[in-house]
Amino acid sequence: MNGIFRLTVRYLLYNKFKTITLILCVTLSLLLPVVLQFGVTQFEQELQFRARSTPLIAGAKGSRFDLVLESMYFSQGELESISMKEVEFIEETGYALPIPLAVHFTAQGSPIVGTTLDYFEFRDLSVAVGTSLKRLGDCVIGANVAEKLQLKPGDRVISDPLNVFDLSGNYPLKMLVVGVLEESNSPDDDAVFVDLKTEWIIAGIGHGHQKINVETDKDLLLKRDPQRTVANAAVPQFNEVTEENLASFHFHGQAETFPISSIIVVPFDEKSEVLLLGIYDVEQSTLQLVRPVVTVNELLAMVFRVKKLFDVNTLLVAISTALLLALVFLLSLRLRKRERQTMFQLGCSRATIWKLQFTEVLFILGASLVLVLMVAIVFQMYASQVMRFLFF
């Protein structure tokens, strides 16, 4: 048997191009369904776990899928904003803990999430290095953000403008990194967390600028009289919150009217959850209150319907690849007819000759399976990050 293995290996090594081509053909035909199955399984587990840990989500009426995905994965959607008075309303009912989320901006490509300290407790997030949010202008970054941008406590990160040609709508803010979260293998690893007031400063609702008094340059003033001094838009605004200028930051308007993206609603018990659902399940309500688990199941049902099409396509590709390989082996047998005759004349039995052919096939299949296994192991290690990058 050792002689058969030796001859087979020598033949495959001598015909390198043919061997590599056959191995790649078999590997690719096997790899597609394996990776697809791993991807769909990881996609399902990722969505289900995040959805089960999020009881209810409140947001503007519209697409439930966008609302759930933006609230759980911080994707930049087209959701209409709601106001802080909705948070106050849920608090006043006494049925649940509302956790506001404002997801409108990014910092070097990573989503900026404006929220409260309740979010960290709700998601069981702890700070690995540094401290939690303390004052205006601070931010806490996820583990992946810290690694990707090479940031640590004490560094600064700047928010991205919505439009690089028009800075009138929002002001890029240089934020102080005060902490790095422990890795949680969740979308929180890829986010930059700030206080809601910091989010509103980026949105242009609040700002800080130099003090306006009688000594201020008249070119920076809109109106000056004995009672008051009014500045114009030429007054330079601070793009960073420091200890020296912290007191100058202020907001225009009532806090209850300030915008947020959505609200994570954590009911205190089952009865409270039912009562809340009843409050928002009326036509007069401007908000929708959804169960993420139900919405995710609907989304997965559509995904699995699409997967059936991929399964049919994979089956057809596998059949065509098998037929192609069979044709290649048949042609190879015809081309090697004289070789088999020579081996038979040297004393090899016909059974031994066919064993050589069969061993070649086994070697090619074995090498393909090893490659598929290696790629599958690597993909499984990074499946969560890949799925999050592709879909969220």
CSV table of C-alpha atoms in Angstrom, one decimal:
chain,number,residue,atom,x,y,z
A,1,MET,CA,0.0,0.0,0.0
A,2,ASN,CA,3.0,2.3,0.7
A,3,GLY,CA,4.0,2.0,-3.0
A,4,ILE,CA,0.6,3.1,-4.2
A,5,PHE,CA,0.7,6.2,-1.9
A,6,ARG,CA,4.2,7.0,-3.1
A,7,LEU,CA,3.4,6.7,-6.8
A,8,THR,CA,0.2,8.8,-6.3
A,9,VAL,CA,2.1,11.6,-4.5
A,10,ARG,CA,4.8,11.6,-7.1
A,11,TYR,CA,2.3,11.8,-9.9
A,12,LEU,CA,0.3,14.6,-8.3
A,13,LEU,CA,3.5,16.6,-7.6
A,14,TYR,CA,4.7,16.1,-11.1
A,15,ASN,CA,1.4,17.5,-12.5
A,16,LYS,CA,1.2,20.5,-10.2
A,17,PHE,CA,-1.0,22.7,-12.3
A,18,LYS,CA,-3.6,20.0,-12.8
A,19,THR,CA,-3.6,19.0,-9.2
A,20,ILE,CA,-3.9,22.6,-7.9
A,21,THR,CA,-6.7,23.3,-10.4
A,22,LEU,CA,-8.7,20.2,-9.3
A,23,ILE,CA,-8.2,20.9,-5.6
A,24,LEU,CA,-9.4,24.5,-6.0
A,25,CYS,CA,-12.5,23.5,-8.0
A,26,VAL,CA,-13.5,21.0,-5.3
A,27,THR,CA,-12.7,23.4,-2.5
A,28,LEU,CA,-14.7,26.3,-3.9
A,29,SER,CA,-17.7,24.0,-4.6
A,30,LEU,CA,-17.6,22.8,-1.0
A,31,LEU,CA,-16.7,26.1,0.6
A,32,LEU,CA,-19.8,28.1,-0.6
A,33,PRO,CA,-22.4,26.1,1.3
A,34,VAL,CA,-20.2,25.7,4.3
A,35,VAL,CA,-19.5,29.5,4.6
A,36,LEU,CA,-23.1,30.3,3.8
A,37,GLN,CA,-24.4,28.0,6.6
A,38,PHE,CA,-21.9,29.4,9.1
A,39,GLY,CA,-22.8,33.0,8.1
A,40,VAL,CA,-26.6,32.4,8.4
A,41,THR,CA,-26.2,30.6,11.7
A,42,GLN,CA,-24.0,33.4,13.1
A,43,PHE,CA,-26.4,36.1,11.7
A,44,GLU,CA,-29.3,34.4,13.4
A,45,GLN,CA,-27.5,34.0,16.8
A,46,GLU,CA,-26.2,37.6,16.7
A,47,LEU,CA,-29.7,39.0,16.1
A,48,GLN,CA,-31.5,36.7,18.5
A,49,PHE,CA,-29.1,37.3,21.4
A,50,ARG,CA,-29.2,41.1,21.0
A,51,ALA,CA,-33.0,41.0,20.5
A,52,ARG,CA,-33.7,38.8,23.6
A,53,SER,CA,-31.6,41.2,25.7
A,54,THR,CA,-33.6,44.2,24.6
A,55,PRO,CA,-37.2,44.1,25.9
A,56,LEU,CA,-38.9,47.0,24.0
A,57,ILE,CA,-37.9,49.8,21.7
A,58,ALA,CA,-39.8,53.0,21.2
A,59,GLY,CA,-39.3,55.3,18.2
A,60,ALA,CA,-41.0,57.3,15.4
A,61,LYS,CA,-43.6,55.4,13.3
A,62,GLY,CA,-42.1,53.9,10.2
A,63,SER,CA,-40.0,50.9,9.4
A,64,ARG,CA,-39.8,48.6,12.4
A,65,PHE,CA,-36.7,46.9,11.0
A,66,ASP,CA,-34.8,50.2,10.7
A,67,LEU,CA,-35.9,51.2,14.2
A,68,VAL,CA,-34.7,47.9,15.7
A,69,LEU,CA,-31.4,47.7,13.8
A,70,GLU,CA,-30.5,51.3,14.5
A,71,SER,CA,-31.2,50.9,18.2
A,72,MET,CA,-29.4,47.6,18.6
A,73,TYR,CA,-26.6,48.0,16.0
A,74,PHE,CA,-26.3,51.8,15.7
A,75,SER,CA,-26.7,51.7,11.9
A,76,GLN,CA,-27.2,55.1,10.3
A,77,GLY,CA,-30.8,54.9,9.1
A,78,GLU,CA,-33.4,57.3,7.8
A,79,LEU,CA,-35.5,57.3,11.0
A,80,GLU,CA,-37.3,60.4,12.0
A,81,SER,CA,-36.1,61.8,15.4
A,82,ILE,CA,-38.3,62.0,18.5
A,83,SER,CA,-38.0,64.4,21.4
A,84,MET,CA,-36.9,64.0,25.0
A,85,LYS,CA,-40.5,64.6,26.2
A,86,GLU,CA,-41.2,61.0,25.2
A,87,VAL,CA,-38.6,59.8,27.7
A,88,GLU,CA,-40.2,61.9,30.4
A,89,PHE,CA,-43.6,60.5,29.5
A,90,ILE,CA,-42.4,56.9,30.0
A,91,GLU,CA,-40.7,57.8,33.3
A,92,GLU,CA,-43.9,59.4,34.5
A,93,THR,CA,-45.9,56.2,33.8
A,94,GLY,CA,-43.8,54.4,36.3
A,95,TYR,CA,-44.0,51.2,34.2
A,96,ALA,CA,-40.4,51.1,32.8
A,97,LEU,CA,-36.9,52.5,32.7
A,98,PRO,CA,-36.4,54.5,29.5
A,99,ILE,CA,-32.9,54.7,28.1
A,100,PRO,CA,-32.6,57.3,25.3
A,101,LEU,CA,-30.4,56.8,22.3
A,102,ALA,CA,-29.2,59.4,19.9
A,103,VAL,CA,-27.4,57.9,16.9
A,104,HIS,CA,-26.9,60.7,14.3
A,105,PHE,CA,-23.1,61.2,14.0
A,106,THR,CA,-19.9,59.3,13.6
A,107,ALA,CA,-16.3,59.7,14.7
A,108,GLN,CA,-13.7,58.6,12.2
A,109,GLY,CA,-16.3,56.1,10.8
A,110,SER,CA,-17.5,54.7,14.2
A,111,PRO,CA,-21.0,55.6,15.3
A,112,ILE,CA,-21.4,58.1,18.1
A,113,VAL,CA,-24.0,57.0,20.6
A,114,GLY,CA,-25.5,59.6,22.9
A,115,THR,CA,-27.1,58.0,25.9
A,116,THR,CA,-27.2,57.9,29.7
A,117,LEU,CA,-25.2,55.9,32.2
A,118,ASP,CA,-28.2,53.5,32.5
A,119,TYR,CA,-27.2,52.1,29.1
A,120,PHE,CA,-23.9,50.8,30.5
A,121,GLU,CA,-25.6,49.1,33.4
A,122,PHE,CA,-28.4,47.7,31.1
A,123,ARG,CA,-25.8,46.1,28.7
A,124,ASP,CA,-23.5,45.1,31.5
A,125,LEU,CA,-20.7,47.1,30.1
A,126,SER,CA,-17.7,47.9,32.3
A,127,VAL,CA,-14.7,50.1,31.7
A,128,ALA,CA,-11.4,48.2,31.2
A,129,VAL,CA,-9.1,51.2,31.2
A,130,GLY,CA,-9.9,54.7,32.5
A,131,THR,CA,-13.2,56.0,33.8
A,132,SER,CA,-16.8,56.4,32.8
A,133,LEU,CA,-18.4,59.6,31.4
A,134,LYS,CA,-18.0,62.5,33.9
A,135,ARG,CA,-18.6,65.8,32.1
A,136,LEU,CA,-19.5,67.4,28.8
A,137,GLY,CA,-17.2,66.5,26.0
A,138,ASP,CA,-16.1,63.2,27.4
A,139,CYS,CA,-16.4,59.9,25.5
A,140,VAL,CA,-16.0,56.2,26.2
A,141,ILE,CA,-15.0,54.0,23.3
A,142,GLY,CA,-15.5,50.4,22.5
A,143,ALA,CA,-12.6,47.9,22.4
A,144,ASN,CA,-12.6,47.6,18.6
A,145,VAL,CA,-12.6,51.4,18.2
A,146,ALA,CA,-9.6,51.7,20.6
A,147,GLU,CA,-7.7,49.1,18.7
A,148,LYS,CA,-8.6,50.4,15.2
A,149,LEU,CA,-7.8,54.0,16.0
A,150,GLN,CA,-5.0,53.3,18.5
A,151,LEU,CA,-6.7,55.4,21.2
A,152,LYS,CA,-6.3,55.4,24.9
A,153,PRO,CA,-7.6,57.5,27.9
A,154,GLY,CA,-6.3,61.0,27.5
A,155,ASP,CA,-6.4,61.0,23.7
A,156,ARG,CA,-8.8,63.0,21.5
A,157,VAL,CA,-11.2,61.9,18.8
A,158,ILE,CA,-13.1,64.3,16.5
A,159,SER,CA,-16.6,63.8,15.3
A,160,ASP,CA,-17.2,63.7,11.5
A,161,PRO,CA,-19.2,66.5,9.9
A,162,LEU,CA,-22.4,65.4,8.1
A,163,ASN,CA,-21.3,67.4,5.1
A,164,VAL,CA,-17.7,68.4,4.6
A,165,PHE,CA,-18.8,71.4,2.4
A,166,ASP,CA,-21.3,72.7,4.9
A,167,LEU,CA,-20.4,73.0,8.6
A,168,SER,CA,-23.4,75.2,9.5
A,169,GLY,CA,-25.6,72.3,10.5
A,170,ASN,CA,-23.3,70.6,13.0
A,171,TYR,CA,-19.9,71.3,14.5
A,172,PRO,CA,-17.1,68.7,14.6
A,173,LEU,CA,-16.3,68.3,18.3
A,174,LYS,CA,-13.0,67.2,19.6
A,175,MET,CA,-13.9,64.8,22.4
A,176,LEU,CA,-11.7,63.6,25.2
A,177,VAL,CA,-11.4,59.8,25.6
A,178,VAL,CA,-11.8,59.0,29.3
A,179,GLY,CA,-12.3,55.3,29.1
A,180,VAL,CA,-12.1,52.1,27.0
A,181,LEU,CA,-14.8,49.5,27.5
A,182,GLU,CA,-14.1,45.8,28.0
A,183,GLU,CA,-14.6,43.7,24.9
A,184,SER,CA,-18.1,42.4,24.8
A,185,ASN,CA,-18.3,40.8,21.4
A,186,SER,CA,-21.2,43.0,20.5
A,187,PRO,CA,-21.9,46.2,18.5
A,188,ASP,CA,-20.9,48.2,21.6
A,189,ASP,CA,-17.3,47.3,20.8
A,190,ASP,CA,-17.5,49.4,17.6
A,191,ALA,CA,-19.2,52.5,19.1
A,192,VAL,CA,-18.2,55.8,20.7
A,193,PHE,CA,-20.4,56.6,23.7
A,194,VAL,CA,-21.1,60.2,24.8
A,195,ASP,CA,-23.5,62.0,27.1
A,196,LEU,CA,-26.7,63.2,25.4
A,197,LYS,CA,-25.6,66.8,26.0
A,198,THR,CA,-22.4,66.2,24.1
A,199,GLU,CA,-24.5,64.7,21.3
A,200,TRP,CA,-26.6,67.8,21.2
A,201,ILE,CA,-23.5,70.0,21.0
A,202,ILE,CA,-22.3,68.1,17.9
A,203,ALA,CA,-25.8,68.7,16.5
A,204,GLY,CA,-25.4,72.4,17.0
A,205,ILE,CA,-28.2,72.7,19.6
A,206,GLY,CA,-25.6,73.8,22.2
A,207,HIS,CA,-22.3,75.5,22.0
A,208,GLY,CA,-19.7,77.4,23.8
A,209,HIS,CA,-18.0,80.7,22.8
A,210,GLN,CA,-16.0,83.5,24.3
A,211,LYS,CA,-17.6,85.8,26.8
A,212,ILE,CA,-19.5,88.7,25.4
A,213,ASN,CA,-19.1,92.0,27.3
A,214,VAL,CA,-18.5,95.7,26.8
A,215,GLU,CA,-14.9,95.0,25.7
A,216,THR,CA,-15.9,92.6,22.9
A,217,ASP,CA,-15.0,93.7,19.4
A,218,LYS,CA,-18.0,95.4,17.8
A,219,ASP,CA,-17.6,93.4,14.6
A,220,LEU,CA,-18.7,90.3,16.7
A,221,LEU,CA,-21.8,92.0,18.0
A,222,LEU,CA,-25.3,92.2,16.6
A,223,LYS,CA,-26.7,94.6,19.1
A,224,ARG,CA,-25.3,96.5,22.1
A,225,ASP,CA,-27.3,98.7,24.5
A,226,PRO,CA,-27.1,99.5,28.2
A,227,GLN,CA,-29.3,96.5,29.1
A,228,ARG,CA,-27.7,93.7,27.1
A,229,THR,CA,-25.2,92.8,24.4
A,230,VAL,CA,-26.1,90.4,21.6
A,231,ALA,CA,-23.4,88.6,19.7
A,232,ASN,CA,-23.7,87.7,16.0
A,233,ALA,CA,-22.7,84.5,14.1
A,234,ALA,CA,-19.1,85.7,13.7
A,235,VAL,CA,-18.3,84.9,17.3
A,236,PRO,CA,-15.9,81.9,17.2
A,237,GLN,CA,-17.2,78.8,18.9
A,238,PHE,CA,-15.2,76.3,20.8
A,239,ASN,CA,-14.7,72.9,19.2
A,240,GLU,CA,-13.4,71.3,22.4
A,241,VAL,CA,-14.7,71.3,25.9
A,242,THR,CA,-12.0,72.0,28.5
A,243,GLU,CA,-12.0,73.0,32.2
A,244,GLU,CA,-11.4,76.6,31.2
A,245,ASN,CA,-14.3,76.9,28.8
A,246,LEU,CA,-16.8,74.4,30.3
A,247,ALA,CA,-18.9,77.1,31.9
A,248,SER,CA,-19.4,78.9,28.6
A,249,PHE,CA,-21.3,75.9,27.0
A,250,HIS,CA,-25.1,76.4,26.9
A,251,PHE,CA,-28.1,75.2,25.1
A,252,HIS,CA,-30.9,77.1,23.2
A,253,GLY,CA,-34.4,75.9,23.8
A,254,GLN,CA,-36.2,73.5,26.2
A,255,ALA,CA,-34.5,70.1,26.9
A,256,GLU,CA,-37.7,68.3,26.4
A,257,THR,CA,-37.8,69.3,22.7
A,258,PHE,CA,-34.2,68.1,22.0
A,259,PRO,CA,-34.0,65.2,19.5
A,260,ILE,CA,-33.1,61.6,20.1
A,261,SER,CA,-33.2,58.6,17.8
A,262,SER,CA,-35.1,56.0,19.9
A,263,ILE,CA,-35.7,54.7,23.4
A,264,ILE,CA,-34.8,51.4,24.9
A,265,VAL,CA,-37.7,50.6,27.2
A,266,VAL,CA,-37.0,48.2,30.1
A,267,PRO,CA,-40.4,47.3,31.8
A,268,PHE,CA,-40.3,46.6,35.5
A,269,ASP,CA,-42.5,43.5,35.1
A,270,GLU,CA,-44.8,41.7,32.6
A,271,LYS,CA,-47.8,43.7,33.6
A,272,SER,CA,-46.0,47.0,33.0
A,273,GLU,CA,-44.9,45.7,29.6
A,274,VAL,CA,-48.5,44.9,28.6
A,275,LEU,CA,-49.8,48.3,29.8
A,276,LEU,CA,-47.1,50.1,27.9
A,277,LEU,CA,-47.8,48.2,24.7
A,278,GLY,CA,-51.5,49.2,25.1
A,279,ILE,CA,-50.7,52.9,25.6
A,280,TYR,CA,-48.8,53.0,22.2
A,281,ASP,CA,-51.1,50.6,20.3
A,282,VAL,CA,-53.5,53.4,19.3
A,283,GLU,CA,-53.8,55.4,16.1
A,284,GLN,CA,-53.3,58.7,17.9
A,285,SER,CA,-49.9,57.7,19.1
A,286,THR,CA,-47.0,59.3,17.2
A,287,LEU,CA,-44.6,56.6,18.4
A,288,GLN,CA,-44.4,52.9,17.9
A,289,LEU,CA,-43.4,50.4,20.6
A,290,VAL,CA,-42.0,47.2,19.2
A,291,ARG,CA,-40.7,43.9,20.6
A,292,PRO,CA,-37.3,43.4,19.0
A,293,VAL,CA,-37.6,39.6,19.2
A,294,VAL,CA,-40.8,39.7,17.1
A,295,THR,CA,-39.2,42.0,14.5
A,296,VAL,CA,-36.0,40.0,14.4
A,297,ASN,CA,-38.0,36.8,13.8
A,298,GLU,CA,-39.8,38.4,10.8
A,299,LEU,CA,-36.4,39.6,9.4
A,300,LEU,CA,-34.9,36.1,9.8
A,301,ALA,CA,-37.9,34.5,8.1
A,302,MET,CA,-37.1,36.7,5.0
A,303,VAL,CA,-33.4,35.8,5.3
A,304,PHE,CA,-34.2,32.1,5.3
A,305,ARG,CA,-36.4,32.4,2.2
A,306,VAL,CA,-33.6,34.0,0.4
A,307,LYS,CA,-31.2,31.3,1.7
A,308,LYS,CA,-33.4,28.7,-0.1
A,309,LEU,CA,-32.5,30.3,-3.4
A,310,PHE,CA,-28.8,30.1,-2.5
A,311,ASP,CA,-29.2,26.5,-1.5
A,312,VAL,CA,-30.7,25.7,-4.9
A,313,ASN,CA,-27.9,27.6,-6.6
A,314,THR,CA,-25.3,25.8,-4.5
A,315,LEU,CA,-26.8,22.4,-5.4
A,316,LEU,CA,-26.6,23.3,-9.1
A,317,VAL,CA,-23.0,24.5,-8.8
A,318,ALA,CA,-22.0,21.3,-6.9
A,319,ILE,CA,-23.6,19.1,-9.6
A,320,SER,CA,-21.9,21.1,-12.4
A,321,THR,CA,-18.5,20.9,-10.6
A,322,ALA,CA,-19.0,17.1,-10.0
A,323,LEU,CA,-19.7,16.6,-13.7
A,324,LEU,CA,-16.7,18.7,-14.7
A,325,LEU,CA,-14.4,16.7,-12.4
A,326,ALA,CA,-15.8,13.5,-13.7
A,327,LEU,CA,-15.1,14.7,-17.3
A,328,VAL,CA,-11.5,15.7,-16.3
A,329,PHE,CA,-10.9,12.2,-14.7
A,330,LEU,CA,-12.3,10.4,-17.7
A,331,LEU,CA,-10.2,12.4,-20.1
A,332,SER,CA,-7.2,11.8,-17.8
A,333,LEU,CA,-7.9,8.0,-18.0
A,334,ARG,CA,-7.9,8.1,-21.8
A,335,LEU,CA,-4.7,10.1,-21.9
A,336,ARG,CA,-3.0,7.7,-19.5
A,337,LYS,CA,-4.1,4.5,-21.3
A,338,ARG,CA,-0.6,3.8,-22.5
A,339,GLU,CA,0.7,4.4,-19.0
A,340,ARG,CA,-1.7,1.8,-17.6
A,341,GLN,CA,-0.6,-0.7,-20.3
A,342,THR,CA,3.0,-0.2,-19.4
A,343,MET,CA,2.3,-0.7,-15.7
A,344,PHE,CA,0.3,-3.9,-16.5
A,345,GLN,CA,3.2,-5.2,-18.6
A,346,LEU,CA,5.6,-4.5,-15.7
A,347,GLY,CA,3.5,-6.8,-13.5
A,348,CYS,CA,0.9,-4.5,-11.8
A,349,SER,CA,-2.5,-6.1,-11.6
A,350,ARG,CA,-5.5,-4.2,-12.9
A,351,ALA,CA,-6.8,-3.9,-9.4
A,352,THR,CA,-3.6,-2.1,-8.4
A,353,ILE,CA,-3.8,0.3,-11.3
A,354,TRP,CA,-7.4,1.2,-10.4
A,355,LYS,CA,-6.3,1.6,-6.8
A,356,LEU,CA,-3.8,4.2,-8.0
A,357,GLN,CA,-6.5,6.1,-9.8
A,358,PHE,CA,-8.9,5.9,-6.8
A,359,THR,CA,-6.1,7.1,-4.4
A,360,GLU,CA,-5.5,10.2,-6.6
A,361,VAL,CA,-9.2,11.1,-6.2
A,362,LEU,CA,-9.0,10.6,-2.5
A,363,PHE,CA,-5.9,12.8,-2.2
A,364,ILE,CA,-7.6,15.6,-4.1
A,365,LEU,CA,-10.8,15.3,-2.1
A,366,GLY,CA,-8.8,15.1,1.2
A,367,ALA,CA,-6.7,18.2,0.3
A,368,SER,CA,-9.9,20.1,-0.6
A,369,LEU,CA,-11.6,19.1,2.7
A,370,VAL,CA,-8.6,20.3,4.7
A,371,LEU,CA,-8.7,23.7,3.0
A,372,VAL,CA,-12.4,24.0,3.5
A,373,LEU,CA,-11.9,23.1,7.2
A,374,MET,CA,-9.2,25.7,7.6
A,375,VAL,CA,-11.2,28.5,6.0
A,376,ALA,CA,-14.3,27.5,8.0
A,377,ILE,CA,-12.3,27.6,11.3
A,378,VAL,CA,-11.0,31.1,10.4
A,379,PHE,CA,-14.4,32.3,9.3
A,380,GLN,CA,-16.0,31.0,12.5
A,381,MET,CA,-13.5,33.0,14.6
A,382,TYR,CA,-14.4,36.2,12.8
A,383,ALA,CA,-17.9,35.5,11.7
A,384,SER,CA,-19.4,37.9,14.2
A,385,GLN,CA,-17.3,40.8,13.0
A,386,VAL,CA,-17.9,39.9,9.3
A,387,MET,CA,-21.7,39.7,9.7
A,388,ARG,CA,-21.7,43.0,11.6
A,389,PHE,CA,-19.6,44.6,8.9
A,390,LEU,CA,-21.7,43.3,6.0
A,391,PHE,CA,-25.2,43.8,7.5
A,392,PHE,CA,-25.0,46.5,10.2
